[in-house]
Amino acid sequence: EVQLLESGGGLVQPGGSLRLSCAASGFTFSSCAMTWVRQAPGKGLEWVSTFSSTSGNTYYADSVKGRFTISRDNSENTLYLQVSSLRAEDTAVYYCVKGGRYCSGTSCFYFDYWGQGTLVTVSS
Amino acid sequence: QSALTQPASVSGSPGQSITISCTGTSSDVGHYNYVSWYQQHPGKAPKLMIYDVSNWPSGVSNRFSGSKSGNTASLTISGLQAEDEADYYCSSYTSSSTLVFGTGTKVTVL
């Protein structure tokens, strides 16, 4: 059974930083692209960042480029998102998601498993 | 990276069919067969319903079907049921190597 468990969210002041983590299990983590998607309170879904499994390339939404950094530890089956220079508009539930590029050599430009999310609140 | 355009709300009676549109551009929906659809109930994580325009993930009812014409993709729900009441989002890969979601549609079962 695929499981994605996020942690690291919380209340942070504007300009502050956090590191979000996502522990994955139930699939070959190293073979799959992994993605962060966020959802502001009462708003829609927003793609944030993807870490490719094949090329090691990373991709970011313009709204977070230069402030957020996605990384992964395949030995620990863990995905990370370092969020810095936080703004009020970054307040959202951040979901760790399997997919977004390729998985085991097959195209996977969709998100087939989602974590329950971790809430990041940016406020003074 | 503009969001794909979806109607804010769609409604239907039990047993009816409804269709949700998802309009993008020639750089995303119109260029790639990488459109997917997600169902989200209040307070829950989204669930994949359709991938690669018209494919079903394991366990998803075939009452849900997807299609695409030009820059517009569509999700049709047949035999509408009370449990289908939820928010629905489309997503597409883009020529900028990013992904983009739709604005979201609230489906109400009357």
CSV table of C-alpha atoms in Angstrom, one decimal:
chain,number,residue,atom,x,y,z
A,1,GLU,CA,0.0,0.0,0.0
A,2,VAL,CA,1.4,3.4,-1.0
A,3,GLN,CA,1.7,5.8,1.9
A,4,LEU,CA,2.9,9.4,1.9
A,5,LEU,CA,3.2,11.1,5.3
A,6,GLU,CA,4.0,14.8,5.4
A,7,SER,CA,5.4,16.7,8.4
A,8,GLY,CA,7.1,19.9,9.3
A,9,GLY,CA,4.3,22.4,8.8
A,10,GLY,CA,3.4,25.0,11.4
A,11,LEU,CA,3.1,28.7,12.1
A,12,VAL,CA,6.0,30.9,10.8
A,13,GLN,CA,6.5,34.7,10.6
A,14,PRO,CA,6.7,36.4,7.3
A,15,GLY,CA,10.3,36.1,5.9
A,16,GLY,CA,10.8,32.9,7.9
A,17,SER,CA,11.7,29.3,6.8
A,18,LEU,CA,10.5,25.8,7.3
A,19,ARG,CA,11.5,22.4,5.9
A,20,LEU,CA,8.7,20.1,5.0
A,21,SER,CA,9.3,16.3,4.8
A,22,CYS,CA,7.4,13.5,3.2
A,23,ALA,CA,8.1,9.9,4.2
A,24,ALA,CA,7.1,7.5,1.4
A,25,SER,CA,6.5,3.8,1.4
A,26,GLY,CA,4.8,1.1,-0.6
A,27,PHE,CA,6.5,1.8,-3.9
A,28,THR,CA,10.0,2.1,-5.4
A,29,PHE,CA,10.5,5.7,-4.4
A,30,SER,CA,13.8,6.2,-6.3
A,31,SER,CA,12.1,5.3,-9.6
A,32,CYS,CA,9.3,7.9,-9.4
A,33,ALA,CA,9.0,11.6,-9.8
A,34,MET,CA,7.7,13.3,-6.7
A,35,THR,CA,5.8,16.6,-6.5
A,36,TRP,CA,4.6,19.1,-3.9
A,37,VAL,CA,1.1,20.6,-4.5
A,38,ARG,CA,-0.4,23.3,-2.3
A,39,GLN,CA,-3.9,24.5,-1.5
A,40,ALA,CA,-4.6,27.8,0.2
A,41,PRO,CA,-7.6,27.9,2.6
A,42,GLY,CA,-10.8,27.8,0.5
A,43,LYS,CA,-8.9,28.0,-2.8
A,44,GLY,CA,-7.9,25.6,-5.6
A,45,LEU,CA,-4.9,23.4,-6.1
A,46,GLU,CA,-1.5,24.8,-7.1
A,47,TRP,CA,1.4,22.8,-8.5
A,48,VAL,CA,4.5,23.9,-6.6
A,49,SER,CA,7.5,21.8,-7.6
A,50,THR,CA,8.5,18.4,-9.1
A,51,PHE,CA,11.7,16.4,-8.6
A,52,SER,CA,12.4,14.1,-11.5
A,53,SER,CA,13.5,10.5,-10.8
A,54,THR,CA,15.4,10.0,-14.1
A,55,SER,CA,17.3,13.2,-14.8
A,56,GLY,CA,17.5,14.5,-11.2
A,57,ASN,CA,16.1,17.8,-12.6
A,58,THR,CA,13.9,20.0,-10.5
A,59,TYR,CA,11.0,22.2,-11.7
A,60,TYR,CA,9.3,25.1,-9.9
A,61,ALA,CA,6.2,27.3,-10.2
A,62,ASP,CA,7.1,30.9,-10.9
A,63,SER,CA,5.5,31.9,-7.6
A,64,VAL,CA,8.0,30.0,-5.6
A,65,LYS,CA,11.1,30.0,-7.8
A,66,GLY,CA,14.2,31.2,-5.9
A,67,ARG,CA,12.5,30.8,-2.5
A,68,PHE,CA,11.6,27.1,-2.3
A,69,THR,CA,14.0,24.1,-2.9
A,70,ILE,CA,12.8,20.6,-3.5
A,71,SER,CA,15.1,17.7,-2.7
A,72,ARG,CA,15.0,14.0,-2.0
A,73,ASP,CA,16.9,11.3,-0.2
A,74,ASN,CA,16.3,8.0,-2.0
A,75,SER,CA,18.1,6.0,0.7
A,76,GLU,CA,15.5,7.3,3.2
A,77,ASN,CA,12.6,7.3,0.8
A,78,THR,CA,12.0,10.9,1.8
A,79,LEU,CA,11.0,14.0,-0.1
A,80,TYR,CA,11.7,17.5,1.2
A,81,LEU,CA,10.6,21.0,0.5
A,82,GLN,CA,12.7,23.9,2.0
A,83,VAL,CA,10.4,26.9,2.0
A,84,SER,CA,12.1,30.3,2.7
A,85,SER,CA,11.3,34.0,2.5
A,86,LEU,CA,7.8,33.1,3.3
A,87,ARG,CA,4.9,35.4,2.5
A,88,ALA,CA,1.3,35.5,3.7
A,89,GLU,CA,0.2,34.1,0.3
A,90,ASP,CA,2.3,30.9,0.9
A,91,THR,CA,-0.2,30.0,3.7
A,92,ALA,CA,-1.6,26.6,2.5
A,93,VAL,CA,-1.9,22.9,3.0
A,94,TYR,CA,1.1,21.4,1.3
A,95,TYR,CA,0.6,17.9,-0.2
A,96,CYS,CA,3.3,15.4,-1.1
A,97,VAL,CA,2.3,13.7,-4.3
A,98,LYS,CA,3.6,10.7,-6.2
A,99,GLY,CA,4.1,11.4,-9.9
A,100,GLY,CA,4.5,14.5,-12.1
A,101,ARG,CA,7.0,13.3,-14.7
A,102,TYR,CA,8.2,9.6,-15.0
A,103,CYS,CA,7.8,6.6,-12.8
A,104,SER,CA,9.8,3.4,-13.5
A,105,GLY,CA,10.4,4.6,-17.1
A,106,THR,CA,6.7,5.3,-17.8
A,107,SER,CA,5.3,8.7,-18.3
A,108,CYS,CA,3.4,9.8,-15.2
A,109,PHE,CA,2.3,13.4,-15.8
A,110,TYR,CA,-0.4,12.9,-13.2
A,111,PHE,CA,-0.7,12.4,-9.4
A,112,ASP,CA,-1.9,9.0,-8.4
A,113,TYR,CA,-1.2,9.1,-4.6
A,114,TRP,CA,-1.5,12.0,-2.2
A,115,GLY,CA,-0.5,12.5,1.4
A,116,GLN,CA,-3.0,14.1,3.8
A,117,GLY,CA,-1.1,17.4,3.8
A,118,THR,CA,0.7,19.6,6.2
A,119,LEU,CA,-0.5,23.1,7.0
A,120,VAL,CA,1.9,26.0,6.7
A,121,THR,CA,0.6,29.3,8.2
A,122,VAL,CA,2.6,32.5,7.5
A,123,SER,CA,1.5,35.2,10.0
A,124,SER,CA,3.0,37.6,12.4
B,1,GLN,CA,1.6,29.6,-15.7
B,2,SER,CA,-2.1,30.7,-15.8
B,3,ALA,CA,-4.6,28.2,-14.4
B,4,LEU,CA,-6.7,26.2,-16.8
B,5,THR,CA,-10.3,27.6,-16.9
B,6,GLN,CA,-13.1,25.5,-15.4
B,7,PRO,CA,-16.7,26.5,-14.7
B,8,ALA,CA,-17.2,27.5,-11.0
B,9,SER,CA,-20.1,25.2,-10.6
B,10,VAL,CA,-22.1,22.5,-12.3
B,11,SER,CA,-25.2,20.8,-10.9
B,12,GLY,CA,-27.4,17.9,-11.8
B,13,SER,CA,-30.1,15.5,-10.5
B,14,PRO,CA,-29.3,12.0,-9.4
B,15,GLY,CA,-29.1,9.7,-12.5
B,16,GLN,CA,-28.3,12.5,-14.9
B,17,SER,CA,-25.1,13.1,-16.7
B,18,ILE,CA,-23.0,16.3,-16.3
B,19,THR,CA,-19.9,17.5,-18.1
B,20,ILE,CA,-17.1,19.7,-16.7
B,21,SER,CA,-14.9,21.6,-19.2
B,22,CYS,CA,-11.3,22.5,-18.8
B,23,THR,CA,-9.9,25.1,-21.2
B,24,GLY,CA,-6.3,25.7,-21.7
B,25,THR,CA,-4.0,26.7,-24.6
B,26,SER,CA,-2.0,25.2,-27.4
B,27,SER,CA,0.9,25.1,-24.9
B,28,ASP,CA,-0.8,22.7,-22.5
B,29,VAL,CA,-4.1,21.0,-23.0
B,30,GLY,CA,-4.0,21.4,-26.8
B,31,HIS,CA,-0.4,20.1,-27.1
B,32,TYR,CA,-0.2,17.1,-24.8
B,33,ASN,CA,-2.4,14.1,-24.0
B,34,TYR,CA,-1.4,14.6,-20.3
B,35,VAL,CA,-4.7,15.8,-18.9
B,36,SER,CA,-5.8,14.4,-15.6
B,37,TRP,CA,-8.8,14.9,-13.3
B,38,TYR,CA,-9.1,14.9,-9.5
B,39,GLN,CA,-12.0,14.7,-7.1
B,40,GLN,CA,-11.8,16.4,-3.7
B,41,HIS,CA,-14.3,16.1,-0.9
B,42,PRO,CA,-14.3,18.7,1.8
B,43,GLY,CA,-11.3,18.3,4.2
B,44,LYS,CA,-9.9,15.4,2.2
B,45,ALA,CA,-6.9,15.0,-0.2
B,46,PRO,CA,-7.7,15.0,-3.9
B,47,LYS,CA,-8.2,11.6,-5.6
B,48,LEU,CA,-7.1,10.8,-9.2
B,49,MET,CA,-10.1,10.0,-11.4
B,50,ILE,CA,-8.8,10.2,-15.0
B,51,TYR,CA,-5.3,10.3,-16.4
B,52,ASP,CA,-3.8,10.8,-19.8
B,53,VAL,CA,-7.1,12.4,-21.0
B,54,SER,CA,-9.3,9.3,-20.8
B,55,ASN,CA,-7.7,6.5,-18.8
B,56,TRP,CA,-9.1,5.2,-15.5
B,57,PRO,CA,-6.9,4.4,-12.5
B,58,SER,CA,-7.7,1.1,-10.8
B,59,GLY,CA,-10.8,1.3,-8.6
B,60,VAL,CA,-12.4,4.3,-10.3
B,61,SER,CA,-15.9,3.9,-11.5
B,62,ASN,CA,-16.4,4.0,-15.3
B,63,ARG,CA,-19.2,6.5,-14.7
B,64,PHE,CA,-16.4,9.0,-15.0
B,65,SER,CA,-15.0,9.5,-18.5
B,66,GLY,CA,-12.6,12.0,-20.0
B,67,SER,CA,-12.1,13.4,-23.5
B,68,LYS,CA,-10.3,16.2,-25.3
B,69,SER,CA,-10.9,18.4,-28.3
B,70,GLY,CA,-8.4,21.1,-29.2
B,71,ASN,CA,-7.6,23.2,-26.2
B,72,THR,CA,-10.5,21.9,-24.1
B,73,ALA,CA,-10.7,18.8,-22.1
B,74,SER,CA,-13.9,17.4,-20.5
B,75,LEU,CA,-14.9,15.2,-17.6
B,76,THR,CA,-18.3,13.6,-17.9
B,77,ILE,CA,-20.0,12.0,-14.9
B,78,SER,CA,-22.8,9.6,-15.9
B,79,GLY,CA,-25.5,8.3,-13.6
B,80,LEU,CA,-24.9,11.1,-11.1
B,81,GLN,CA,-24.9,10.0,-7.5
B,82,ALA,CA,-25.0,11.9,-4.2
B,83,GLU,CA,-21.4,10.8,-3.4
B,84,ASP,CA,-20.2,12.6,-6.6
B,85,GLU,CA,-20.8,15.9,-4.9
B,86,ALA,CA,-17.4,17.4,-4.6
B,87,ASP,CA,-14.8,19.7,-6.1
B,88,TYR,CA,-13.2,18.6,-9.4
B,89,TYR,CA,-9.9,19.8,-10.8
B,90,CYS,CA,-8.2,19.2,-14.1
B,91,SER,CA,-4.5,19.3,-14.6
B,92,SER,CA,-2.2,19.4,-17.7
B,93,TYR,CA,1.5,19.2,-18.5
B,94,THR,CA,2.8,22.3,-20.2
B,95,SER,CA,5.4,23.2,-22.8
B,96,SER,CA,7.4,25.0,-20.0
B,97,SER,CA,8.0,21.6,-18.4
B,98,THR,CA,5.6,22.5,-15.6
B,99,LEU,CA,2.2,21.3,-14.6
B,100,VAL,CA,-0.9,23.4,-14.1
B,101,PHE,CA,-4.2,22.9,-12.4
B,102,GLY,CA,-7.6,24.1,-13.4
B,103,THR,CA,-9.6,26.7,-11.4
B,104,GLY,CA,-11.8,24.0,-9.9
B,105,THR,CA,-15.5,23.1,-10.3
B,106,LYS,CA,-18.0,22.5,-7.5
B,107,VAL,CA,-20.4,19.7,-8.5
B,108,THR,CA,-23.8,19.8,-6.7
B,109,VAL,CA,-26.2,16.9,-6.8
B,110,LEU,CA,-29.7,18.4,-6.6
